[in-house]
mmCIF file of C-alpha atoms in Angstrom:
data_model
loop_
_atom_site.group_PDB
_atom_site.id
_atom_site.type_symbol
_atom_site.label_atom_id
_atom_site.label_comp_id
_atom_site.label_asym_id
_atom_site.label_seq_id
_atom_site.Cartn_x
_atom_site.Cartn_y
_atom_site.Cartn_z
ATOM 1 C CA MET A 1 27.670 -7.483 13.740
ATOM 2 C CA ASN A 2 27.169 -11.463 13.749
ATOM 3 C CA TYR A 3 23.338 -13.004 13.344
ATOM 4 C CA LYS A 4 21.155 -15.539 13.560
ATOM 5 C CA VAL A 5 19.253 -15.987 10.496
ATOM 6 C CA ASN A 6 22.161 -14.418 7.956
ATOM 7 C CA THR A 7 20.906 -16.799 4.446
ATOM 8 C CA LYS A 8 16.993 -15.977 2.296
ATOM 9 C CA SER A 9 16.711 -19.453 3.406
ATOM 10 C CA GLU A 10 17.002 -19.663 7.036
ATOM 11 C CA LEU A 11 15.039 -16.312 6.668
ATOM 12 C CA GLU A 12 11.816 -18.190 5.573
ATOM 13 C CA SER A 13 12.511 -20.918 8.000
ATOM 14 C CA TYR A 14 12.990 -19.192 10.809
ATOM 15 C CA MET A 15 9.481 -17.364 9.791
ATOM 16 C CA ALA A 16 7.666 -20.094 9.395
ATOM 17 C CA LEU A 17 8.952 -22.121 13.156
ATOM 18 C CA ASN A 18 8.396 -18.651 15.157
ATOM 19 C CA TRP A 19 5.945 -17.003 13.664
ATOM 20 C CA ASN A 20 4.072 -16.998 16.787
ATOM 21 C CA LYS A 21 6.525 -15.244 18.629
ATOM 22 C CA ILE A 22 7.142 -13.224 15.719
ATOM 23 C CA ASN A 23 3.403 -12.483 15.329
ATOM 24 C CA ASP A 24 4.045 -11.931 19.358
ATOM 25 C CA TYR A 25 6.183 -9.389 18.627
ATOM 26 C CA ILE A 26 4.571 -6.784 16.009
ATOM 27 C CA ASP A 27 2.018 -6.664 17.854
ATOM 28 C CA ASN A 28 2.916 -5.411 21.768
ATOM 29 C CA ARG A 29 5.073 -2.841 19.354
ATOM 30 C CA SER A 30 1.262 -1.970 18.124
ATOM 31 C CA SER A 31 -0.441 -1.885 20.809
ATOM 32 C CA ASP A 32 0.635 1.721 21.438
ATOM 33 C CA LEU A 33 0.123 3.285 17.518
ATOM 34 C CA PRO A 34 -2.919 4.097 16.119
ATOM 35 C CA CYS A 35 -4.478 1.456 13.845
ATOM 36 C CA LEU A 36 -4.148 1.057 10.207
ATOM 37 C CA PHE A 37 -8.079 0.578 8.979
ATOM 38 C CA TYR A 38 -6.537 -1.586 6.045
ATOM 39 C CA THR A 39 -4.026 -1.410 4.130
ATOM 40 C CA SER A 40 -2.014 -3.627 1.342
ATOM 41 C CA VAL A 41 1.545 -3.923 0.882
ATOM 42 C CA ASP A 42 3.334 -4.584 -2.902
ATOM 43 C CA ILE A 43 6.368 -7.081 -1.133
ATOM 44 C CA ARG A 44 9.570 -8.247 -4.495
ATOM 45 C CA GLU A 45 11.316 -11.360 -3.697
ATOM 46 C CA SER A 46 15.208 -11.301 -4.793
ATOM 47 C CA ALA A 47 17.287 -14.943 -4.735
ATOM 48 C CA GLU A 48 19.406 -13.050 -2.091
ATOM 49 C CA LYS A 49 16.486 -11.124 0.345
ATOM 50 C CA TYR A 50 12.689 -9.777 0.319
ATOM 51 C CA ALA A 51 12.262 -6.035 0.993
ATOM 52 C CA PRO A 52 8.300 -4.117 0.683
ATOM 53 C CA VAL A 53 8.179 -1.834 -2.088
ATOM 54 C CA ASP A 54 5.147 -0.056 -1.229
ATOM 55 C CA LEU A 55 2.670 0.642 1.458
ATOM 56 C CA ASN A 56 -0.394 1.484 0.114
ATOM 57 C CA ILE A 57 -3.176 3.440 3.223
ATOM 58 C CA TYR A 58 -5.967 3.530 0.941
ATOM 59 C CA PRO A 59 -5.982 0.462 -0.787
ATOM 60 C CA ALA A 60 -7.835 -1.091 -4.115
ATOM 61 C CA GLY A 61 -7.668 -4.491 -5.498
ATOM 62 C CA PHE A 62 -9.838 -6.042 -3.423
ATOM 63 C CA ASN A 63 -11.068 -7.408 -6.187
ATOM 64 C CA ASN A 64 -8.024 -9.911 -6.887
ATOM 65 C CA VAL A 65 -8.540 -11.181 -3.323
ATOM 66 C CA CYS A 66 -9.570 -15.439 -3.366
ATOM 67 C CA MET A 67 -12.783 -16.521 -1.510
ATOM 68 C CA PHE A 68 -11.544 -18.437 1.217
ATOM 69 C CA ASP A 69 -9.092 -15.148 2.173
ATOM 70 C CA LEU A 70 -12.208 -12.462 2.116
ATOM 71 C CA LEU A 71 -14.393 -14.369 3.924
ATOM 72 C CA VAL A 72 -11.165 -14.220 6.756
ATOM 73 C CA CYS A 73 -11.715 -10.005 5.467
ATOM 74 C CA SER A 74 -14.673 -9.910 6.876
ATOM 75 C CA ASP A 75 -14.421 -10.873 10.109
ATOM 76 C CA HIS A 76 -11.532 -8.325 10.425
ATOM 77 C CA PHE A 77 -13.858 -5.916 9.051
ATOM 78 C CA LYS A 78 -16.446 -6.504 11.904
ATOM 79 C CA LYS A 79 -13.104 -6.524 14.756
ATOM 80 C CA VAL A 80 -11.585 -3.171 13.551
ATOM 81 C CA ILE A 81 -14.604 -1.565 12.973
ATOM 82 C CA HIS A 82 -15.830 -2.217 16.281
ATOM 83 C CA TYR A 83 -12.914 -0.987 17.418
ATOM 84 C CA ILE A 84 -12.777 2.478 16.706
ATOM 85 C CA SER A 85 -16.625 1.754 17.218
ATOM 86 C CA PRO A 86 -18.851 -0.855 18.973
ATOM 87 C CA GLU A 87 -22.446 0.596 18.259
ATOM 88 C CA ALA A 88 -21.969 1.146 15.300
ATOM 89 C CA LYS A 89 -24.339 -0.135 12.123
ATOM 90 C CA SER A 90 -24.089 1.699 9.115
ATOM 91 C CA VAL A 91 -21.177 2.840 7.054
ATOM 92 C CA ALA A 92 -19.787 4.593 4.115
ATOM 93 C CA ILE A 93 -17.319 4.171 1.596
ATOM 94 C CA ILE A 94 -15.912 7.185 -0.248
ATOM 95 C CA PRO A 95 -14.050 5.746 -2.873
ATOM 96 C CA GLU A 96 -12.156 7.779 -5.391
ATOM 97 C CA SER A 97 -13.018 10.174 -8.510
ATOM 98 C CA HIS A 98 -11.914 7.540 -11.365
ATOM 99 C CA THR A 99 -15.375 6.018 -11.587
ATOM 100 C CA LYS A 100 -14.907 5.458 -15.494
ATOM 101 C CA ASN A 101 -12.716 2.875 -14.094
ATOM 102 C CA LYS A 102 -13.855 -1.266 -14.455
ATOM 103 C CA TYR A 103 -11.431 -3.245 -12.810
ATOM 104 C CA TYR A 104 -11.642 0.132 -10.002
ATOM 105 C CA LEU A 105 -15.883 -0.807 -9.294
ATOM 106 C CA ASP A 106 -15.513 -4.894 -9.326
ATOM 107 C CA HIS A 107 -13.069 -3.296 -6.501
ATOM 108 C CA LEU A 108 -15.654 -1.124 -4.706
ATOM 109 C CA TYR A 109 -18.185 -4.188 -4.725
ATOM 110 C CA THR A 110 -15.404 -6.706 -3.559
ATOM 111 C CA LEU A 111 -14.946 -4.538 -1.078
ATOM 112 C CA SER A 112 -18.882 -3.394 0.762
ATOM 113 C CA GLU A 113 -20.009 -6.288 -0.007
ATOM 114 C CA THR A 114 -16.797 -7.960 1.949
ATOM 115 C CA ILE A 115 -17.890 -5.800 4.951
ATOM 116 C CA LYS A 116 -22.066 -5.967 4.633
ATOM 117 C CA LYS A 117 -21.224 -10.104 5.399
ATOM 118 C CA ALA A 118 -19.756 -8.341 8.627
ATOM 119 C CA GLY A 119 -23.410 -7.614 9.494
ATOM 120 C CA PHE A 120 -23.285 -3.905 8.541
ATOM 121 C CA HIS A 121 -25.033 -1.923 6.316
ATOM 122 C CA VAL A 122 -22.958 -0.457 3.419
ATOM 123 C CA ASP A 123 -23.041 2.634 0.576
ATOM 124 C CA ILE A 124 -20.817 3.939 -1.116
ATOM 125 C CA ILE A 125 -20.689 8.158 -1.164
ATOM 126 C CA SER A 126 -19.047 10.652 -2.656
ATOM 127 C CA THR A 127 -19.607 15.034 -1.544
ATOM 128 C CA ASP A 128 -17.259 15.409 -5.544
ATOM 129 C CA GLU A 129 -20.458 16.785 -7.113
ATOM 130 C CA LYS A 130 -18.953 16.950 -10.624
ATOM 131 C CA LEU A 131 -19.347 12.273 -10.164
ATOM 132 C CA PHE A 132 -23.398 13.859 -10.878
ATOM 133 C CA GLU A 133 -25.704 15.297 -12.781
ATOM 134 C CA SER A 134 -29.466 15.684 -12.635
ATOM 135 C CA THR A 135 -30.142 12.665 -9.580
ATOM 136 C CA ASN A 136 -28.206 12.392 -6.480
ATOM 137 C CA THR A 137 -26.876 8.835 -7.165
ATOM 138 C CA LEU A 138 -24.805 7.078 -10.260
ATOM 139 C CA ASN A 139 -25.164 3.449 -11.379
ATOM 140 C CA LEU A 140 -22.239 2.239 -12.361
ATOM 141 C CA THR A 141 -21.548 -2.141 -14.060
ATOM 142 C CA SER A 142 -17.824 -3.379 -13.249
ATOM 143 C CA MET A 143 -15.596 -4.711 -15.236
ATOM 144 C CA SER A 144 -17.276 -8.002 -14.005
ATOM 145 C CA ASP A 145 -20.840 -6.710 -14.641
ATOM 146 C CA TYR A 146 -21.181 -6.297 -10.992
ATOM 147 C CA SER A 147 -24.197 -3.105 -10.056
ATOM 148 C CA VAL A 148 -22.751 -0.278 -7.730
ATOM 149 C CA GLN A 149 -25.078 2.877 -7.057
ATOM 150 C CA ILE A 150 -22.522 5.879 -5.713
ATOM 151 C CA LYS A 151 -24.801 8.354 -3.913
ATOM 152 C CA LYS A 152 -24.528 12.088 -3.714
ATOM 153 C CA ALA A 153 -23.047 12.248 0.170
ATOM 154 C CA PHE A 154 -23.455 16.478 2.135
ATOM 155 C CA VAL A 155 -21.895 17.053 5.067
ATOM 156 C CA VAL A 156 -24.219 18.660 7.879
ATOM 157 C CA ASN A 157 -23.878 19.916 10.763
ATOM 158 C CA ASP A 158 -20.510 18.744 10.368
ATOM 159 C CA THR A 159 -21.778 15.245 9.435
ATOM 160 C CA ILE A 160 -21.492 13.183 6.147
ATOM 161 C CA LYS A 161 -24.332 11.749 5.909
ATOM 162 C CA THR A 162 -26.921 11.316 2.022
ATOM 163 C CA GLU A 163 -30.857 10.307 2.625
ATOM 164 C CA LEU A 164 -29.051 8.465 5.720
ATOM 165 C CA ASP A 165 -26.946 8.719 8.680
ATOM 166 C CA TYR A 166 -23.956 7.124 9.155
ATOM 167 C CA ASP A 167 -21.931 5.467 11.565
ATOM 168 C CA PHE A 168 -18.891 5.138 10.279
ATOM 169 C CA ILE A 169 -17.196 6.324 7.141
ATOM 170 C CA ILE A 170 -14.032 4.581 5.290
ATOM 171 C CA LEU A 171 -12.045 6.747 3.116
ATOM 172 C CA ASN A 172 -11.365 4.898 0.209
ATOM 173 C CA ASN A 173 -9.568 8.182 -1.765
ATOM 174 C CA ASP A 174 -5.467 8.044 -1.626
ATOM 175 C CA GLN A 175 -6.116 12.390 -1.522
ATOM 176 C CA SER A 176 -3.357 13.150 -4.296
ATOM 177 C CA GLN A 177 -5.378 16.022 -4.004
ATOM 178 C CA PRO A 178 -7.280 16.460 -1.524
ATOM 179 C CA ILE A 179 -11.249 16.430 -0.422
ATOM 180 C CA GLY A 180 -13.131 19.499 0.152
ATOM 181 C CA ILE A 181 -14.137 18.371 3.771
ATOM 182 C CA GLU A 182 -13.019 19.997 6.942
ATOM 183 C CA TRP A 183 -11.796 16.246 8.663
ATOM 184 C CA GLN A 184 -10.888 17.895 12.163
ATOM 185 C CA LYS A 185 -15.166 18.345 12.205
ATOM 186 C CA ILE A 186 -16.167 15.501 11.934
ATOM 187 C CA LYS A 187 -18.092 14.244 14.492
ATOM 188 C CA GLN A 188 -18.535 10.111 12.380
ATOM 189 C CA PRO A 189 -14.873 8.476 12.854
ATOM 190 C CA VAL A 190 -13.896 8.253 10.047
ATOM 191 C CA ALA A 191 -11.230 5.761 8.847
ATOM 192 C CA PRO A 192 -8.230 4.840 7.064
ATOM 193 C CA SER A 193 -7.336 8.828 8.600
ATOM 194 C CA PRO A 194 -7.168 10.729 6.500
ATOM 195 C CA LEU A 195 -3.989 12.285 7.249
ATOM 196 C CA MET A 196 -2.239 10.203 5.639
ATOM 197 C CA GLY A 197 -3.140 11.046 1.894
ATOM 198 C CA TRP A 198 -0.469 12.371 -0.333
ATOM 199 C CA TYR A 199 -1.149 15.619 -0.274
ATOM 200 C CA GLN A 200 1.417 15.463 2.574
ATOM 201 C CA ARG A 201 2.253 11.227 3.145
ATOM 202 C CA GLU A 202 6.111 10.929 0.919
ATOM 203 C CA LYS A 203 7.555 7.766 0.386
ATOM 204 C CA LEU A 204 10.699 8.383 1.963
ATOM 205 C CA ILE A 205 9.028 8.907 5.462
ATOM 206 C CA HIS A 206 6.836 5.670 5.426
ATOM 207 C CA PHE A 207 10.672 3.958 4.737
ATOM 208 C CA LYS A 208 12.590 5.616 6.653
ATOM 209 C CA PHE A 209 10.442 4.748 9.180
ATOM 210 C CA TYR A 210 10.757 1.290 8.199
ATOM 211 C CA SER A 211 14.720 1.297 8.498
ATOM 212 C CA GLU A 212 13.695 1.955 12.694
ATOM 213 C CA VAL A 213 11.177 -1.133 12.224
ATOM 214 C CA ILE A 214 13.330 -3.584 10.893
ATOM 215 C CA ASP A 215 15.951 -2.666 13.109
ATOM 216 C CA ASP A 216 14.317 -2.920 16.665
ATOM 217 C CA PHE A 217 13.043 -6.434 14.642
ATOM 218 C CA SER A 218 16.446 -8.005 13.794
ATOM 219 C CA LYS A 219 18.120 -6.764 17.013
ATOM 220 C CA GLU A 220 14.933 -8.797 18.675
ATOM 221 C CA PHE A 221 15.194 -11.993 16.273
ATOM 222 C CA SER A 222 18.940 -11.784 15.508
ATOM 223 C CA ILE A 223 18.300 -11.722 11.772
ATOM 224 C CA ASN A 224 20.003 -9.182 9.499
ATOM 225 C CA PRO A 225 18.037 -6.667 8.428
ATOM 226 C CA ASP A 226 19.548 -6.693 4.886
ATOM 227 C CA LEU A 227 17.191 -9.226 4.387
ATOM 228 C CA LEU A 228 14.506 -7.174 4.832
ATOM 229 C CA GLN A 229 14.665 -4.192 2.845
ATOM 230 C CA ALA A 230 15.733 -2.563 -0.359
ATOM 231 C CA LYS A 231 18.195 0.150 0.545
ATOM 232 C CA PHE A 232 17.530 4.088 0.136
ATOM 233 C CA SER A 233 18.314 7.585 0.098
ATOM 234 C CA SER A 234 16.682 10.658 -1.404
ATOM 235 C CA VAL A 235 17.012 14.241 -3.309
ATOM 236 C CA ASP A 236 14.745 17.347 -2.080
ATOM 237 C CA ASP A 237 14.072 20.475 -4.223
ATOM 238 C CA ILE A 238 13.864 18.786 -8.673
ATOM 239 C CA ASN A 239 11.847 20.216 -10.767
ATOM 240 C CA PHE A 240 12.207 17.003 -13.604
ATOM 241 C CA ALA A 241 11.064 20.137 -16.141
ATOM 242 C CA SER A 242 13.565 21.969 -15.592
ATOM 243 C CA LYS A 243 16.267 19.131 -15.301
ATOM 244 C CA GLU A 244 17.040 20.536 -11.595
ATOM 245 C CA GLY A 245 18.667 18.528 -9.951
ATOM 246 C CA LEU A 246 18.854 15.963 -11.934
ATOM 247 C CA GLU A 247 23.001 15.916 -11.400
ATOM 248 C CA ALA A 248 21.881 15.461 -7.522
ATOM 249 C CA ILE A 249 19.258 12.499 -8.565
ATOM 250 C CA ALA A 250 22.763 11.326 -10.277
ATOM 251 C CA THR A 251 25.026 11.460 -7.751
ATOM 252 C CA GLU A 252 22.713 9.185 -4.899
ATOM 253 C CA VAL A 253 22.081 6.738 -8.403
ATOM 254 C CA ASP A 254 25.741 5.879 -8.866
ATOM 255 C CA LYS A 255 26.878 6.212 -4.810
ATOM 256 C CA LEU A 256 23.780 3.386 -3.729
ATOM 257 C CA LYS A 257 25.545 1.309 -6.954
ATOM 258 C CA GLU A 258 28.370 1.273 -5.112
ATOM 259 C CA VAL A 259 26.982 -0.508 -2.116
ATOM 260 C CA MET A 260 24.756 -2.266 -3.227
ATOM 261 C CA THR A 261 25.323 -5.754 -2.823
ATOM 262 C CA ASN A 262 24.020 -6.981 -6.195
ATOM 263 C CA LYS A 263 26.294 -4.526 -8.728
ATOM 264 C CA SER A 264 24.072 -5.364 -11.274
ATOM 265 C CA ALA A 265 20.489 -4.846 -10.034
ATOM 266 C CA PRO A 266 19.307 -0.977 -11.554
ATOM 267 C CA VAL A 267 18.040 1.537 -9.236
ATOM 268 C CA PHE A 268 14.319 3.252 -9.101
ATOM 269 C CA ILE A 269 14.414 6.970 -8.953
ATOM 270 C CA LYS A 270 10.289 6.866 -7.097
ATOM 271 C CA ALA A 271 8.639 10.296 -6.496
ATOM 272 C CA SER A 272 7.839 10.682 -3.122
ATOM 273 C CA GLN A 273 4.292 11.611 -2.992
ATOM 274 C CA GLY A 274 3.172 8.960 -6.218
ATOM 275 C CA THR A 275 0.614 6.867 -6.057
ATOM 276 C CA TYR A 276 -1.205 4.445 -8.939
ATOM 277 C CA GLY A 277 2.853 3.147 -10.812
ATOM 278 C CA MET A 278 3.314 6.686 -11.139
ATOM 279 C CA GLY A 279 6.667 8.789 -11.226
ATOM 280 C CA ILE A 280 8.771 5.871 -11.266
ATOM 281 C CA SER A 281 12.361 5.613 -13.280
ATOM 282 C CA VAL A 282 13.953 2.519 -13.316
ATOM 283 C CA VAL A 283 17.650 3.142 -14.444
ATOM 284 C CA ASN A 284 20.918 1.459 -14.103
ATOM 285 C CA SER A 285 23.446 5.176 -13.036
ATOM 286 C CA GLY A 286 23.433 8.134 -12.902
ATOM 287 C CA GLU A 287 24.593 8.743 -16.220
ATOM 288 C CA GLU A 288 21.061 7.551 -17.380
ATOM 289 C CA VAL A 289 19.725 10.299 -15.176
ATOM 290 C CA ILE A 290 21.411 13.193 -16.504
ATOM 291 C CA LYS A 291 20.731 11.989 -20.867
ATOM 292 C CA MET A 292 17.256 11.388 -18.745
ATOM 293 C CA ASN A 293 14.780 12.952 -22.326
ATOM 294 C CA ARG A 294 11.264 14.607 -21.993
ATOM 295 C CA LYS A 295 9.722 12.361 -22.346
ATOM 296 C CA LYS A 296 10.696 9.975 -18.952
ATOM 297 C CA ARG A 297 10.447 13.268 -17.230
ATOM 298 C CA ASN A 298 7.537 14.600 -18.344
ATOM 299 C CA LYS A 299 6.358 11.129 -17.059
ATOM 300 C CA MET A 300 8.364 12.354 -13.790
ATOM 301 C CA ASP A 301 7.180 15.794 -13.650
ATOM 302 C CA ILE A 302 3.272 15.924 -13.031
ATOM 303 C CA GLY A 303 1.521 12.739 -11.299
ATOM 304 C CA LYS A 304 -2.224 11.826 -10.403
ATOM 305 C CA ASN A 305 -4.458 14.698 -10.227
ATOM 306 C CA SER A 306 -1.897 16.909 -11.584
ATOM 307 C CA LYS A 307 0.429 16.752 -9.263
ATOM 308 C CA LYS A 308 3.715 18.701 -9.033
ATOM 309 C CA PHE A 309 6.804 16.346 -7.667
ATOM 310 C CA THR A 310 9.804 17.935 -6.231
ATOM 311 C CA SER A 311 11.324 15.268 -4.080
ATOM 312 C CA VAL A 312 12.457 11.509 -5.571
ATOM 313 C CA LEU A 313 13.139 8.530 -3.808
ATOM 314 C CA VAL A 314 16.209 6.730 -4.404
ATOM 315 C CA GLN A 315 15.574 2.899 -3.912
ATOM 316 C CA GLU A 316 17.682 0.111 -4.590
ATOM 317 C CA GLY A 317 15.754 -2.118 -7.449
ATOM 318 C CA VAL A 318 14.889 -5.930 -6.422
ATOM 319 C CA GLU A 319 15.594 -8.181 -9.391
ATOM 320 C CA THR A 320 12.312 -10.442 -8.562
ATOM 321 C CA ILE A 321 12.921 -14.214 -8.769
ATOM 322 C CA VAL A 322 9.259 -14.380 -8.835
ATOM 323 C CA LYS A 323 6.758 -16.388 -11.564
ATOM 324 C CA TYR A 324 2.866 -16.580 -13.188
ATOM 325 C CA ASP A 325 2.553 -17.655 -16.415
ATOM 326 C CA ASP A 326 7.141 -17.608 -16.914
ATOM 327 C CA ALA A 327 5.748 -13.404 -16.667
ATOM 328 C CA PRO A 328 7.953 -11.013 -14.030
ATOM 329 C CA ALA A 329 5.483 -11.261 -10.658
ATOM 330 C CA GLU A 330 5.313 -9.343 -7.594
ATOM 331 C CA VAL A 331 2.850 -10.554 -4.629
ATOM 332 C CA THR A 332 0.925 -7.805 -2.391
ATOM 333 C CA ILE A 333 -0.746 -8.673 0.865
ATOM 334 C CA TYR A 334 -3.396 -6.759 2.285
ATOM 335 C CA LEU A 335 -4.166 -6.414 5.950
ATOM 336 C CA ILE A 336 -6.836 -4.879 8.127
ATOM 337 C CA GLY A 337 -6.194 -3.598 11.640
ATOM 338 C CA GLY A 338 -2.741 -3.952 11.198
ATOM 339 C CA LYS A 339 -3.315 -8.419 10.711
ATOM 340 C CA SER A 340 -2.526 -10.230 6.762
ATOM 341 C CA ALA A 341 -5.576 -11.323 5.777
ATOM 342 C CA GLY A 342 -5.174 -12.282 1.821
ATOM 343 C CA GLY A 343 -3.289 -11.478 -1.668
ATOM 344 C CA PHE A 344 -3.153 -11.761 -4.644
ATOM 345 C CA VAL A 345 -0.131 -12.341 -7.555
ATOM 346 C CA ARG A 346 1.119 -8.496 -9.604
ATOM 347 C CA ALA A 347 2.445 -9.949 -13.240
ATOM 348 C CA ASN A 348 3.273 -8.317 -16.415
ATOM 349 C CA SER A 349 4.188 -10.097 -19.652
ATOM 350 C CA MET A 350 5.057 -6.981 -20.951
ATOM 351 C CA LYS A 351 8.107 -6.406 -17.770
ATOM 352 C CA ASP A 352 11.476 -8.105 -17.375
ATOM 353 C CA ASN A 353 12.525 -8.999 -13.364
ATOM 354 C CA ASN A 354 14.211 -5.674 -12.760
ATOM 355 C CA SER A 355 11.057 -3.497 -14.312
ATOM 356 C CA ASN A 356 8.422 -2.225 -12.203
ATOM 357 C CA LEU A 357 5.536 -3.736 -12.475
ATOM 358 C CA ASN A 358 3.217 -1.931 -11.581
ATOM 359 C CA SER A 359 2.636 -0.973 -15.190
ATOM 360 C CA LYS A 360 0.126 -1.294 -18.442
ATOM 361 C CA GLY A 361 0.356 -5.218 -18.978
ATOM 362 C CA MET A 362 -0.096 -5.823 -15.502
ATOM 363 C CA VAL A 363 -2.212 -8.547 -14.175
ATOM 364 C CA TYR A 364 -4.193 -10.609 -11.209
ATOM 365 C CA GLN A 365 -3.517 -14.004 -9.948
ATOM 366 C CA LYS A 366 -5.056 -14.978 -5.903
ATOM 367 C CA TYR A 367 -2.539 -15.779 -3.201
ATOM 368 C CA CYS A 368 -4.250 -16.973 -0.555
ATOM 369 C CA ILE A 369 -2.572 -16.581 2.794
ATOM 370 C CA SER A 370 -4.941 -17.430 5.309
ATOM 371 C CA GLU A 371 -4.744 -20.577 6.393
ATOM 372 C CA ILE A 372 -1.097 -19.659 7.865
ATOM 373 C CA LYS A 373 0.343 -21.824 10.916
ATOM 374 C CA GLU A 374 3.694 -22.516 13.126
ATOM 375 C CA ASN A 375 5.913 -25.121 11.244
ATOM 376 C CA SER A 376 3.959 -24.989 8.611
ATOM 377 C CA ASP A 377 7.153 -25.632 6.404
ATOM 378 C CA HIS A 378 4.465 -25.815 3.854
ATOM 379 C CA LYS A 379 3.234 -22.744 4.310
ATOM 380 C CA VAL A 380 6.512 -20.667 4.452
ATOM 381 C CA LYS A 381 6.935 -18.377 1.092
ATOM 382 C CA GLU A 382 2.716 -16.674 2.744
ATOM 383 C CA ALA A 383 4.442 -16.136 6.632
ATOM 384 C CA THR A 384 7.803 -14.495 5.645
ATOM 385 C CA TYR A 385 5.138 -12.641 3.369
ATOM 386 C CA SER A 386 2.451 -11.838 5.351
ATOM 387 C CA ILE A 387 5.945 -10.364 8.472
ATOM 388 C CA ILE A 388 7.089 -8.402 6.360
ATOM 389 C CA ALA A 389 3.443 -7.089 4.934
ATOM 390 C CA ARG A 390 3.004 -6.626 8.653
ATOM 391 C CA LEU A 391 6.848 -4.765 9.900
ATOM 392 C CA SER A 392 5.529 -1.951 7.147
ATOM 393 C CA THR A 393 1.914 -1.587 8.335
ATOM 394 C CA LEU A 394 3.627 -0.737 11.521
ATOM 395 C CA ALA A 395 6.327 1.370 10.014
ATOM 396 C CA GLY A 396 2.617 2.643 8.964
ATOM 397 C CA ALA A 397 1.661 3.456 12.599
ATOM 398 C CA LEU A 398 3.923 5.714 13.354
ATOM 399 C CA GLU A 399 4.374 7.738 9.952
ATOM 400 C CA LEU A 400 0.828 8.232 11.481
ATOM 401 C CA LYS A 401 1.747 9.473 14.656
ATOM 402 C CA TYR A 402 4.695 11.774 12.643
ATOM 403 C CA PHE A 403 1.417 13.452 11.437
ATOM 404 C CA GLN A 404 -0.575 13.636 14.132
ATOM 405 C CA LYS A 405 1.773 16.066 16.629
#
C-alpha cells in the first residue's frame, strides 16, 4: 500500500503540522470508550521508527515529572476526577505495599501533593495489615526527605475508609497480586479500574489492541504503520523452570527476525504479565533461547509477588538513538484522562542501545511536554511522543472495555 508518510522525518513533521487534527481524531475515537484515569507509556525511538514498549495503568514516577508539567497535571486531575465524580472533595490513594522503596515514596508524595493542588483533600491509605503494627498510621521518610503518612483503611458497609470517609479512590497498585477487596461491591468510584491489574491483564492483549488502533490511525492519515510500532508474536503454556515451551519461543524469535527491517536488532522476550521491568530477556537468535542457562530462566520464571509466568510476548527490539549524558535512553510520557501531561527520560549507562533500560543503573531526567502547540517546529519530537502515548492509551481503553465485558 502507498502512504503519504513513509519516513520517520516525514512522520515527525506531519505530527507537528497536524497536531490539532490528530488530537481531535484521538478525542473522537476515545469518546465512547471508558476513561483511563492516568497512564504512562514507555516509548523507544530508533533511526527508523517510534514504538511504545509498555503501557502502565497504575503509574509510578510522578516525582520525575518537571514542575511546570505537574501544574498541568493538577488541572487534568481536577477535570478527570470531577468528570467521574462531580461532587468529589476527598480523595484516597491506595499504593503498593513496598514502602521500603524510598524513590516510590517520593512518587507518592508528589502524586498526592499534585492532586491536593487541584483542590482535594488527599490521604494515602492501605488495607494491607502487614504494613501496620500497633497503630493505624505508618509514618515514612522518602528519598528526598519528604514525610509520607499511610493510614490503615477498612471496608465498612461497602465503603473504603479510615477515620474519614472518601468520595473518590485512586488505585496506585498494579495488583500483580489482587488486593483483597470485593471491588464490585464498593460504593465509591475507584480509578483506574481494578479490572486492569496484572492478575489478569496481559501485554499481548494490549499490543493486539494497539495494532488495531495503529491500523485505523494509519488509514485515516495515510501513515506507514511500521513507523509507529514494533512487530510481535506470542507463546503460551511455558514453564521456564522445566524448559517446557522454550523451543516454541525459539521458533517465534527466528520467525520474527526474518521479517524485521533491522536484522541486527535483538528480540525482546517479555513475560506477558510482567511488571517493574521484571521477566524480560533480550536475545539475538532462537538458539540463545534454547541455551538459556538456569539463572536467566529463573529470572523469566517468577516475577513480582512470586507470580509465575506462563506466557510471553516476543517483540522486535527497537535500538534507541536517544542519549542522555552519552548513555542510552528512552522517553516515558504521562497521561491523565487520556491527555498527555508530562514525561521523563530514562537513561542507563550500564546498558547498550538494544537493552532493557528499566533495570539496575537507570537514572531519570525531566522531559517537559505541556507547551506543545500546532506548527511548533522546535517541539516535533515532543509532539510525536505525545501522540504515540495517546494512541497507546487509546488501546488501553479498548483493553478496559474488553475486561468489562
